[in-house]
Coordinates of C-alpha atoms and ligand atoms in Angstrom, one line a residue:
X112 CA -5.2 -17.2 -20.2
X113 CA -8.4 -19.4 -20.1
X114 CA -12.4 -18.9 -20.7
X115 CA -12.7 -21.0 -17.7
X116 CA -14.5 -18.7 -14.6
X117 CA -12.4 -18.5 -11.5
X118 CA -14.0 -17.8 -7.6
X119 CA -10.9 -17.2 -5.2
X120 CA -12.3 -17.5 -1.5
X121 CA -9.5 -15.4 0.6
X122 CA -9.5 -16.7 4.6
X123 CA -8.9 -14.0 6.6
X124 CA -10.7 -15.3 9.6
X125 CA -7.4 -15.1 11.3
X126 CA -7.4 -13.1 14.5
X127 CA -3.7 -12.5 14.7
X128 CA -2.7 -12.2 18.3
X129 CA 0.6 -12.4 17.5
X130 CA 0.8 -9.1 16.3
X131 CA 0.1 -7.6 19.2
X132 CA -2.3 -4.9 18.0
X133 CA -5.7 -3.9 17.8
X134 CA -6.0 -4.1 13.6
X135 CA -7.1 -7.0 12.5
X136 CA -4.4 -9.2 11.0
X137 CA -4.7 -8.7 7.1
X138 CA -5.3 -5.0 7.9
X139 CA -1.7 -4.6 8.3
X140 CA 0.2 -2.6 5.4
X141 CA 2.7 -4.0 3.1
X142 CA 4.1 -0.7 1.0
X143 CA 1.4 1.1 2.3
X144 CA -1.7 -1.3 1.5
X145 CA -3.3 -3.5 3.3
X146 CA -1.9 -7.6 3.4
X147 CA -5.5 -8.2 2.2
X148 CA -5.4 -5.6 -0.6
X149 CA -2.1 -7.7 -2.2
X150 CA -3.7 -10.3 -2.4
X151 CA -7.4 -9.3 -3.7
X152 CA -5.0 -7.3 -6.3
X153 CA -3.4 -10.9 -7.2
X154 CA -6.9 -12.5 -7.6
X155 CA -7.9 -13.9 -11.3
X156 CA -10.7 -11.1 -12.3
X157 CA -12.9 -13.1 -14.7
X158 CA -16.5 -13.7 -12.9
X159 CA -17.9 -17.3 -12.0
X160 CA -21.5 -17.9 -13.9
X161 CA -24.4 -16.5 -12.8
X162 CA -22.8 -14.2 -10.1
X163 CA -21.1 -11.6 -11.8
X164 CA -18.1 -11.7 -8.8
X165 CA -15.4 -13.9 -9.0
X166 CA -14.4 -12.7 -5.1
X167 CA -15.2 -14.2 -1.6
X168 CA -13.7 -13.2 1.5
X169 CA -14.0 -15.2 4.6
X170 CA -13.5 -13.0 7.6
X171 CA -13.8 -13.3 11.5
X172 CA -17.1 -12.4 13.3
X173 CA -16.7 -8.7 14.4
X174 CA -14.4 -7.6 11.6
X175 CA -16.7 -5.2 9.3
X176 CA -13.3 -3.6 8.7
X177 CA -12.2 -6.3 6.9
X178 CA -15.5 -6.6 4.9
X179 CA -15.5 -3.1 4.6
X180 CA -11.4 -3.5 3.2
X181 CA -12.7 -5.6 0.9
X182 CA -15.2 -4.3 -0.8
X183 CA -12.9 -0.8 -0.8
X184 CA -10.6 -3.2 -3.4
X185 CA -13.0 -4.8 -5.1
X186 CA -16.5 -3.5 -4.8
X187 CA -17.7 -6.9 -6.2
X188 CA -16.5 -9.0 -3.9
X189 CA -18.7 -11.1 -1.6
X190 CA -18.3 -11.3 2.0
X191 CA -18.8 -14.4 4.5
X192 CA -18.6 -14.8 8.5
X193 CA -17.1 -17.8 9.7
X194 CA -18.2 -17.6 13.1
X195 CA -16.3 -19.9 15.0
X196 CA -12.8 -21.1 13.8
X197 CA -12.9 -24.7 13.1
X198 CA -10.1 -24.8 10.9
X199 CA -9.4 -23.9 6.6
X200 CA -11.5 -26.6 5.2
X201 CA -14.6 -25.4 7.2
X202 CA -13.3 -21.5 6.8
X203 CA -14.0 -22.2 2.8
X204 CA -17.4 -23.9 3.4
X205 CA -18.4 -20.8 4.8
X206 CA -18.4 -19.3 1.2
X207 CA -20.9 -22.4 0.4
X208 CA -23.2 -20.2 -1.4
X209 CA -20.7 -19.0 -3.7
X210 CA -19.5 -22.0 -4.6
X211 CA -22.6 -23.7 -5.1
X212 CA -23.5 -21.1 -7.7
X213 CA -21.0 -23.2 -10.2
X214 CA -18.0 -22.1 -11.4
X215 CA -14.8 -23.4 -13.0
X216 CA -12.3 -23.1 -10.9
X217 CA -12.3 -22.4 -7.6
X218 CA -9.0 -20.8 -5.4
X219 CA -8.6 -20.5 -2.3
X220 CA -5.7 -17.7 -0.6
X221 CA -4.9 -17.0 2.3
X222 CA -5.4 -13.2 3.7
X223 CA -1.8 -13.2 4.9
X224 CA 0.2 -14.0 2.0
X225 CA 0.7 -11.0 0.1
X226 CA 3.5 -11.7 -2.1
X227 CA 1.3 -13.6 -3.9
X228 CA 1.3 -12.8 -7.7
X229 CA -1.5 -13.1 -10.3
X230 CA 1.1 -15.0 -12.4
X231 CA 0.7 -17.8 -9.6
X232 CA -2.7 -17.9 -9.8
X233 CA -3.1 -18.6 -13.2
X234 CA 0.0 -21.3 -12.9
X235 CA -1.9 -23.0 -10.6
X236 CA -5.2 -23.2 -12.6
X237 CA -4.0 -24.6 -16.0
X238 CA -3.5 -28.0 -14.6
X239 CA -7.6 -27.6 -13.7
X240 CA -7.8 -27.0 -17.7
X241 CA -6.1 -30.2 -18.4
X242 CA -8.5 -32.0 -16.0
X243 CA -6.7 -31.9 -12.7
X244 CA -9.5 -32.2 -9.7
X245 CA -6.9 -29.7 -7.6
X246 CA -3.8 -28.4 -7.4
X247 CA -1.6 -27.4 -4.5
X248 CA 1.2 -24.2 -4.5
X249 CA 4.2 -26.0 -3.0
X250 CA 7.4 -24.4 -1.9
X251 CA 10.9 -25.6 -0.9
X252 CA 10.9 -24.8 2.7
X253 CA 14.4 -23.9 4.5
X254 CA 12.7 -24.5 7.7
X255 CA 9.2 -26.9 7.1
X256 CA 8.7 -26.7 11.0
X257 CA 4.7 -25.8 11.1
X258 CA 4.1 -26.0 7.4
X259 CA 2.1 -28.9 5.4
X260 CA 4.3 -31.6 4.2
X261 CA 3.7 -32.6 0.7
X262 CA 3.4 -35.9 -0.1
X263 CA 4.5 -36.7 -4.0
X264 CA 4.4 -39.8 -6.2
X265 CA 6.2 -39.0 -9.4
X266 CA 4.6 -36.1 -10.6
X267 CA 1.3 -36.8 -8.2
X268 CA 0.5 -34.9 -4.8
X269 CA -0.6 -37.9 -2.8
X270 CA -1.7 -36.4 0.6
X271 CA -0.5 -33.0 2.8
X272 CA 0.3 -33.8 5.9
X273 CA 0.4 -31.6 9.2
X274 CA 3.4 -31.2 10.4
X275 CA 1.6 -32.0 14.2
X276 CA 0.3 -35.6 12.2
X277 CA 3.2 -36.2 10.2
X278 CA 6.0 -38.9 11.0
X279 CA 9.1 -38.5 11.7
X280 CA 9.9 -39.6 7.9
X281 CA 7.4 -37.5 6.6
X282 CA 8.8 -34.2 8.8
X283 CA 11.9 -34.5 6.7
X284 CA 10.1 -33.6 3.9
X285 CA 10.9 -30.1 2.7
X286 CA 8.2 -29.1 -0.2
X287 CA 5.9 -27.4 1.7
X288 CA 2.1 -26.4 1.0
X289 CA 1.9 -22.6 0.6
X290 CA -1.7 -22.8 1.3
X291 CA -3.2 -21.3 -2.0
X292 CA -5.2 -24.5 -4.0
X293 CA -7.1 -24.8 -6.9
X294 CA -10.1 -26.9 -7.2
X295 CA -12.5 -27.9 -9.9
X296 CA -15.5 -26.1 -9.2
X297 CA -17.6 -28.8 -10.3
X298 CA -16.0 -31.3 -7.6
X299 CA -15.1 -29.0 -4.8
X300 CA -18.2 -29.1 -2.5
X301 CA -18.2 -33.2 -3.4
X302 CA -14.9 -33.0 -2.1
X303 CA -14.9 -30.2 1.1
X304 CA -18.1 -31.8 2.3
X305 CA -16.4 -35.0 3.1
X306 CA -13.0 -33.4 5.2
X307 CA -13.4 -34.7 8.6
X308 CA -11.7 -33.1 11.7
X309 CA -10.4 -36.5 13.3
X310 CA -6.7 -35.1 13.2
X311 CA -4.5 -33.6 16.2
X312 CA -5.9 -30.0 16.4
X313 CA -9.6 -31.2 16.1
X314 CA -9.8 -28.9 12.8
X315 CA -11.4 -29.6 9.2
X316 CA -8.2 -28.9 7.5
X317 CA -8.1 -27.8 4.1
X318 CA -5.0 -30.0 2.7
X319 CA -7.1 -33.2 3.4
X320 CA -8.9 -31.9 0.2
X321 CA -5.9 -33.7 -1.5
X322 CA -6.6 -37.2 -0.4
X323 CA -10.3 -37.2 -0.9
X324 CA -10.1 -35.8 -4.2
X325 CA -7.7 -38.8 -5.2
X326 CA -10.1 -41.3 -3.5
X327 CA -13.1 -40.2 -6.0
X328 CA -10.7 -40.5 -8.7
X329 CA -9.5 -37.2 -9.3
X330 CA -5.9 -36.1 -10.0
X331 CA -4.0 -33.5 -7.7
X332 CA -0.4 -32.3 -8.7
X333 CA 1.8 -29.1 -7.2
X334 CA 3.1 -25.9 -8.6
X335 CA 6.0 -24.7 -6.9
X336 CA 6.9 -21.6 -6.3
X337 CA 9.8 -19.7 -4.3
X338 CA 9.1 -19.6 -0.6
X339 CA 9.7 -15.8 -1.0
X340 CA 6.2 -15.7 -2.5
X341 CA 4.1 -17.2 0.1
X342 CA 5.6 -15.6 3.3
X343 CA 2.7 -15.9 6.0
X344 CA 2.5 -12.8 7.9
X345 CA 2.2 -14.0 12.0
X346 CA 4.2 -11.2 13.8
X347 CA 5.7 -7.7 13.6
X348 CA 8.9 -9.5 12.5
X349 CA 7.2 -11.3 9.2
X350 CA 5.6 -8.3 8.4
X351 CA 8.7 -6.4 8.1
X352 CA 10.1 -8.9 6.0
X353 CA 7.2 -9.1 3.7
X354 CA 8.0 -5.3 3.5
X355 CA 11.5 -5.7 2.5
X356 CA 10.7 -8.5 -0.5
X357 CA 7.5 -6.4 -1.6
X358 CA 10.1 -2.9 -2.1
X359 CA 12.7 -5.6 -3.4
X360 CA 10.0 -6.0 -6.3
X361 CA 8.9 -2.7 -6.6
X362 CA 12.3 -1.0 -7.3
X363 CA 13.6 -3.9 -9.3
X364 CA 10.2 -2.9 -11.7
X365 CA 10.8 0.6 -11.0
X366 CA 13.9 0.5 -12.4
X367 CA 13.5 -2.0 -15.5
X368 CA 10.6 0.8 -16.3
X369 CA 13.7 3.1 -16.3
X370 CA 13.3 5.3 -13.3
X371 CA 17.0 6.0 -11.6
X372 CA 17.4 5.3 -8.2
X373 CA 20.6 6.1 -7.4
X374 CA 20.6 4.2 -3.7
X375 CA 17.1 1.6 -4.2
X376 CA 17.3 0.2 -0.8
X377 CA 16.9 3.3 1.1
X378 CA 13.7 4.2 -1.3
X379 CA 10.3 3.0 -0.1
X380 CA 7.7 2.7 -3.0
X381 CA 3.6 2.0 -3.1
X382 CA 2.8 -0.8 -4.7
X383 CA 0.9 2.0 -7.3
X384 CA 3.2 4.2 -8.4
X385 CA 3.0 5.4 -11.7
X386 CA 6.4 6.7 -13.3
X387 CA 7.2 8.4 -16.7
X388 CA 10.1 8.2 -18.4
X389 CA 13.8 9.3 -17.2
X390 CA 12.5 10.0 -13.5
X391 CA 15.3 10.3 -11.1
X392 CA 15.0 9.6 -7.1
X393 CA 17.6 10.5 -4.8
X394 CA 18.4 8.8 -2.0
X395 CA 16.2 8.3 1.4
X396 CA 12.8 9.3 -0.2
X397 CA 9.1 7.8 0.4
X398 CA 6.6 7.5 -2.0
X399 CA 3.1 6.4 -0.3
X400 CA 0.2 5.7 -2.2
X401 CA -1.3 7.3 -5.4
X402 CA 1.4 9.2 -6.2
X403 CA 2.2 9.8 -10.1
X404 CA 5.3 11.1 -11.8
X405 CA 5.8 12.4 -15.0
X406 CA 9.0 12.4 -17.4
X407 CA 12.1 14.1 -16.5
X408 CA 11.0 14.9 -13.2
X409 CA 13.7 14.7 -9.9
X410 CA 12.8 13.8 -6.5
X411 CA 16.1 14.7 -3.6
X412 CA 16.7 13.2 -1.2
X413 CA 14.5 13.0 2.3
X414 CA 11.4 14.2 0.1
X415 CA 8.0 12.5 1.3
X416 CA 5.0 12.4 -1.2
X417 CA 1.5 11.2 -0.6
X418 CA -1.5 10.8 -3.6
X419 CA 0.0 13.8 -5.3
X420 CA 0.4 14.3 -9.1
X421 CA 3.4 15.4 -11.0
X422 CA 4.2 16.8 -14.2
X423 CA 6.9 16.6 -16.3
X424 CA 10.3 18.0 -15.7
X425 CA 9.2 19.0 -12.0
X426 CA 11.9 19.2 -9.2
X427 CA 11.0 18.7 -5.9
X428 CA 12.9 18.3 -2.5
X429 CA 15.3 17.4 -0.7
X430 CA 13.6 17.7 2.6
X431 CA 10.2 18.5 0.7
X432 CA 6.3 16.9 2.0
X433 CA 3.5 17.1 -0.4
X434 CA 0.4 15.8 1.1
X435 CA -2.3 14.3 -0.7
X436 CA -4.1 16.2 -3.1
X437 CA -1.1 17.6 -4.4
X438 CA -0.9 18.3 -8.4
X439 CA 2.4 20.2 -9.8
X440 CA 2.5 21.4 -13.8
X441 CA 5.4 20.7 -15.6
X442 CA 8.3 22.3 -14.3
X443 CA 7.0 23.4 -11.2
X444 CA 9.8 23.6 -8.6
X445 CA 8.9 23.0 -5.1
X446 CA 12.6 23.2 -2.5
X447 CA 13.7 22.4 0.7
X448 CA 11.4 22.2 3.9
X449 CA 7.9 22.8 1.7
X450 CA 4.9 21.2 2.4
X451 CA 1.5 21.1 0.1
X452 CA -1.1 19.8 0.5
X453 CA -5.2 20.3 -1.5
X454 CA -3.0 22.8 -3.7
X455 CA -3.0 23.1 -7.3
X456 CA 0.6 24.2 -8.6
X457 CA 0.4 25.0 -12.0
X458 CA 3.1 25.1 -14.6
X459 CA 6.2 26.7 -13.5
X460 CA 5.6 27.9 -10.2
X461 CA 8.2 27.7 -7.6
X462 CA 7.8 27.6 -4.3
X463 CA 11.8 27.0 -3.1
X464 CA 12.2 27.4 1.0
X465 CA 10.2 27.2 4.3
X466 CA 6.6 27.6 3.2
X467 CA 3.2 26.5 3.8
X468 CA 0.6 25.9 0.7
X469 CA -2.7 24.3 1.6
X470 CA -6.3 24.6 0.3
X471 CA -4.7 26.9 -2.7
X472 CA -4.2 27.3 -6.1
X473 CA -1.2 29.0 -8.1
X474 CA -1.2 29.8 -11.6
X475 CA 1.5 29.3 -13.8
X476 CA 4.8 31.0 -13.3
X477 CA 3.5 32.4 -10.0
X478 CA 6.8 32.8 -7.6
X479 CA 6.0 32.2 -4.0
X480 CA 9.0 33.5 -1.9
X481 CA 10.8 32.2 1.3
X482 CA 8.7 31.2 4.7
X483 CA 5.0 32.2 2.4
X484 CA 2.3 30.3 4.4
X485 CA -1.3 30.2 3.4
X486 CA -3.1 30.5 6.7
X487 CA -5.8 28.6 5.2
X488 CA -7.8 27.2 8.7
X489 CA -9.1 29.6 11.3
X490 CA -9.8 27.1 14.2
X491 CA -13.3 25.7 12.5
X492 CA -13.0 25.6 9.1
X493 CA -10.3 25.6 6.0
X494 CA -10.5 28.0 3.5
X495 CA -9.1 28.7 -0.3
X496 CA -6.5 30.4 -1.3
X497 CA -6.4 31.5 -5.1
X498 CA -3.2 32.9 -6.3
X499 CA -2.9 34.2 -10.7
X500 CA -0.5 33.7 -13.0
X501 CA 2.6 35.3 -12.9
X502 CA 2.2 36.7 -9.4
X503 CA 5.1 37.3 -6.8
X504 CA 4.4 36.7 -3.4
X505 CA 7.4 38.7 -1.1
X506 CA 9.1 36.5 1.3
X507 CA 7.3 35.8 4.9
X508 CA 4.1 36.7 4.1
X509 CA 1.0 35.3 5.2
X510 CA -2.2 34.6 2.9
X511 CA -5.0 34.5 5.3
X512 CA -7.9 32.3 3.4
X513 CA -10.1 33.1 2.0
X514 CA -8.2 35.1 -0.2
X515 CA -7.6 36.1 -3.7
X516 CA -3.8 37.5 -5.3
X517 CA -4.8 38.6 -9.3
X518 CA -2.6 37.5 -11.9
X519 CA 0.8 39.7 -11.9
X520 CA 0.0 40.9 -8.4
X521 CA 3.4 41.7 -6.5
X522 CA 3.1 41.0 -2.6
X523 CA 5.6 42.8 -0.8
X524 CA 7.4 40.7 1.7
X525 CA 6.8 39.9 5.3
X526 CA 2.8 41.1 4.0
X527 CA -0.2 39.4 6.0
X528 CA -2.6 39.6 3.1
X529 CA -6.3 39.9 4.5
X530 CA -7.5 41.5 1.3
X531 CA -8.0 40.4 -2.1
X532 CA -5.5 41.4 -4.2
X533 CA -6.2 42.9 -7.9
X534 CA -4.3 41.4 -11.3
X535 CA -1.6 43.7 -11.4
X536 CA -1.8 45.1 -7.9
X537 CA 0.9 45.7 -5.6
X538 CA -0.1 45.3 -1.9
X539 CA 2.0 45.7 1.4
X540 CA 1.0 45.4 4.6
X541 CA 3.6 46.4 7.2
X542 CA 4.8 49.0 10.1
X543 CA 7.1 52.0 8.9
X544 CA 10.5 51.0 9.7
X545 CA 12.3 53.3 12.6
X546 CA 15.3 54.4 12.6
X547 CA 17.4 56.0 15.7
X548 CA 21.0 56.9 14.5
X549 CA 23.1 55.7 17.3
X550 CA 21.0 53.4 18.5
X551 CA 23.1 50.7 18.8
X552 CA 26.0 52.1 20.0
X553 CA 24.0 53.6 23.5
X554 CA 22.0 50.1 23.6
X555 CA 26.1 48.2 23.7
X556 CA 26.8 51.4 26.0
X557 CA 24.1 50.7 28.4
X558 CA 24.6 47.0 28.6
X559 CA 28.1 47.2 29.2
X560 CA 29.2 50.0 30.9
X561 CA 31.9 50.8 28.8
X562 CA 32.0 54.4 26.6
X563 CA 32.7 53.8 22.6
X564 CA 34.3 55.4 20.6
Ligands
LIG182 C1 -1.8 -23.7 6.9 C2 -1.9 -25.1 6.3 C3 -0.6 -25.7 6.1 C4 0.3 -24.8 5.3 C5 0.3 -23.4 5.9 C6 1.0 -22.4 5.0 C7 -4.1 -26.0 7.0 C8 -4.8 -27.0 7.9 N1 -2.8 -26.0 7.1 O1 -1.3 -24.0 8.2 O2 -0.7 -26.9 5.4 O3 1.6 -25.3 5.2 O4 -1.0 -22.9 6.2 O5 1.2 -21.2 5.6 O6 -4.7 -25.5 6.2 N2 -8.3 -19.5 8.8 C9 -9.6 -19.2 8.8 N3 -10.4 -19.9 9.6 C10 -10.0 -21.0 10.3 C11 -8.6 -21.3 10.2 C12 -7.8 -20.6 9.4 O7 -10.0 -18.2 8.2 O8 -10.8 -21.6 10.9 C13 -7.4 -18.7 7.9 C14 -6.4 -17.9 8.7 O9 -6.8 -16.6 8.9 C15 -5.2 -17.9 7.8 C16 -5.3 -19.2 7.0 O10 -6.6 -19.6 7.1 O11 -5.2 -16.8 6.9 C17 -4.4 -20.3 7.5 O12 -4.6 -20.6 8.8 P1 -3.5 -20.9 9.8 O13 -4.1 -21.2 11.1 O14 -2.5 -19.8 9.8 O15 -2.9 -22.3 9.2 P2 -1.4 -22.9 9.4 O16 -1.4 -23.6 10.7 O17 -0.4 -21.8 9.2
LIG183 CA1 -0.3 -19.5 9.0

């Protein structure tokens, strides 16, 4: 939208007891990636002058993971330790340096919102175009207990006020501050250096930015937004309601992208799904992360698919699990109780019931019958399997890896396959069947005591 620079400084300082776990707060997953990751993907992009990064995370002392998060999202991003937690105001002096570089506009997230959207950010910046010293992302609380109270003058913020400072009148106030700002880079350390901590909690806090910038003459104003959007994630609770609003968005943009979900709200999405055109899911299926899907292709019901590639007019499921590393060709068929996972599944190949393919390859129009596993780890390492075209592989059998089937190689069924198998081959590997006429009747005989017959 603008040729203005942007830094965003994400807090994620946070040590999130609440949660009751060992991963760090913004570790937590929201459609399978990280709260953190939802809200470095909402970030403006464009780099701040003379840095080439546009990113800085704040994160708690002892939390490489989160550093490490991070930089998996966006390699450029810069990381700072706040080492003891004084409050948000002293969180985002932590990113001094970055700041201090220059830069047009500086934002500030927290690590915990991960509704945000990028369409927010930029909102929220183009009063900083028109001159604006900072502007606040406000929100119609239903509850304001806890939040910042917005204080407004026409269409000017005044101050934010803690809800532990605020007065009784000012408690009733229900526009809330979100916690995402945006400051003019050329004021903001004029204006964070000056945020006391004389308050209640004995914290710099962030939303006195507000006040001070008014006091040196600057303007501040709000954006609102819905409070759907800048859901905080404290407990186990929040996070599962994050989780429901995040696959509310995704199917509703699954589906205006055309995909058919016959029953959405029992369909759980990544956040990057890719779809084709005229893709069909079925009820009570998970799609986790990288997963891509190709036109005409049908996912049944109780399927669950993980970084895995699919062509076009593929059919997969119900009751199917392809693992990551999963690539199907265009109407490749995989059915009920199937799992892949590393295997390459070229055009056409069907794999219907009960099997097993891992570490393998199939070329096109290869059948692979009922119950075939690939026996592809001996205890210490994984091994290959390599299956042609146009081979058959009997029901039952086992492909014990490393192995080789040739193109139009016929396995006979119930076959453990040790061997490589030649294009065209036919290979078998079981007993000779016995047969003892009457059998049966002397076994029934035996067991019962009674004569037949
Ligand atoms: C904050 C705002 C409040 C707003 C609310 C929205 C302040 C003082 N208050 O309150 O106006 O309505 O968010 O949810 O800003 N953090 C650090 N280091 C610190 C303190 C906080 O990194 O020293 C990070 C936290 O990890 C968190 C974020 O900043 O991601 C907000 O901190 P939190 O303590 O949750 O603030 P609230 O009391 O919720
Ligand atoms: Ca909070």
């Amino acid at each position: 939208m603008t040729a203005r620079s942007s830094l965003t400084i994400v807090l994620a300082a946070g040590e999130g007891t609440r949660m009751r776990s060992s991963l760090p707060k913004v570790l937590h997953p929201v459609a399978q990636a990280s709260l953190l990751a939802h809200v470095l993907g909402a970030a403006p992009k464009e780099a701040s002058k003379g840095t080439g990064t546009s990113l800085a995370v704040v994160i708690g002392p002892d939390h490489q993971a989160v550093a490490d998060e991070a930089r998996r999202i966006r390699p450029d991003a810069l990381t700072f330790v706040q080492r003891e937690r004084l409050g948000t105001a002293h969180a985002v002096l932590a990113a001094r340096e970055a700041i201090a570089r220059g830069v047009d506009d500086v934002l500030v997230a927290f690590g915990d919102t991960p509704l945000i959207t990028p369409e927010t950010f930029e909102r929220l910046r183009a009063p900083l175009a028109k001159g604006a010293a900072l502007a606040v992302l406000g929100f119609r609380a239903a509850d304001p207990t806890g939040y910042g109270r917005l204080v407004v003058e026409g269409d000017q913020l005044v101050a934010i006020r803690e809800h532990a400072d605020a007065s009784a009148e000012e408690r009733k106030i229900t526009l809330c501050n979100a916690g995402v700002m945006a400051i003019d880079g050329h004021r903001a350390l004029a204006i964070l250096d000056k945020i006391g901590n004389v308050n209640s909690k004995g914290e710099y806090y962030l939303p006195d930015a507000v006040g001070i910038a008014r006091a040196q003459g600057g303007e501040a104003v709000v954006i609102e937004t819905s409070e759907d959007e800048v859901r905080g994630i404290n407990t186990k609770a929040q996070l599962a309601e994050a989780e429901g609003v995040m696959q509310a968005r995704l199917r509703k943009a699954a589906m205006e992208q055309g995909v058919t979900l016959i029953a959405p709200e029992t369909v759980y999405l990544a956040a990057d799904t890719v779809f084709g055109k005229d893709v069909t899911i079925e009820p009570f299926v998970v799609i986790g992360p990288g997963v891509s899907i190709s036109d005409g292709t049908v996912i049944h019901s109780f399927s669950h698919i993980v970084q895995t590639t699919l062509g076009k007019n593929v059919s997969i499921g119900p009751y199917a699990r392809l693992r990551p590393g999963t690539s199907l060709g265009d109407g490749a068929r995989i059915g009920n109780f199937v799992e892949t996972k590393a295997a390459t599944l070229e055009a056409g190949v069907k794999v219907n019931h009960l099997s097993y393919i891992g570490d393998a390859t199939v070329g096109a129009n290869s059948n692979i019958g009922a119950g075939t596993i690939t026996c592809n780890y001996d205890g210490f390492k994984k091994h290959k399997t390599v299956i042609g075209q146009g081979a058959f592989v009997g029901t039952n059998s086992s492909l014990v890896a490393p192995v080789r089937i040739g193109n139009g190689a016929y396995i006979g069924s119930g076959s453990v396959i040790t061997k490589d198998v030649p294009d065209d081959a036919m290979a078998l590997e079981r007993n000779q069947q016995t047969i003892r006429e009457g059998g049966a009747a002397r076994y029934r005989e035996m067991k019962t005591g009674k004569k037949e017959g």
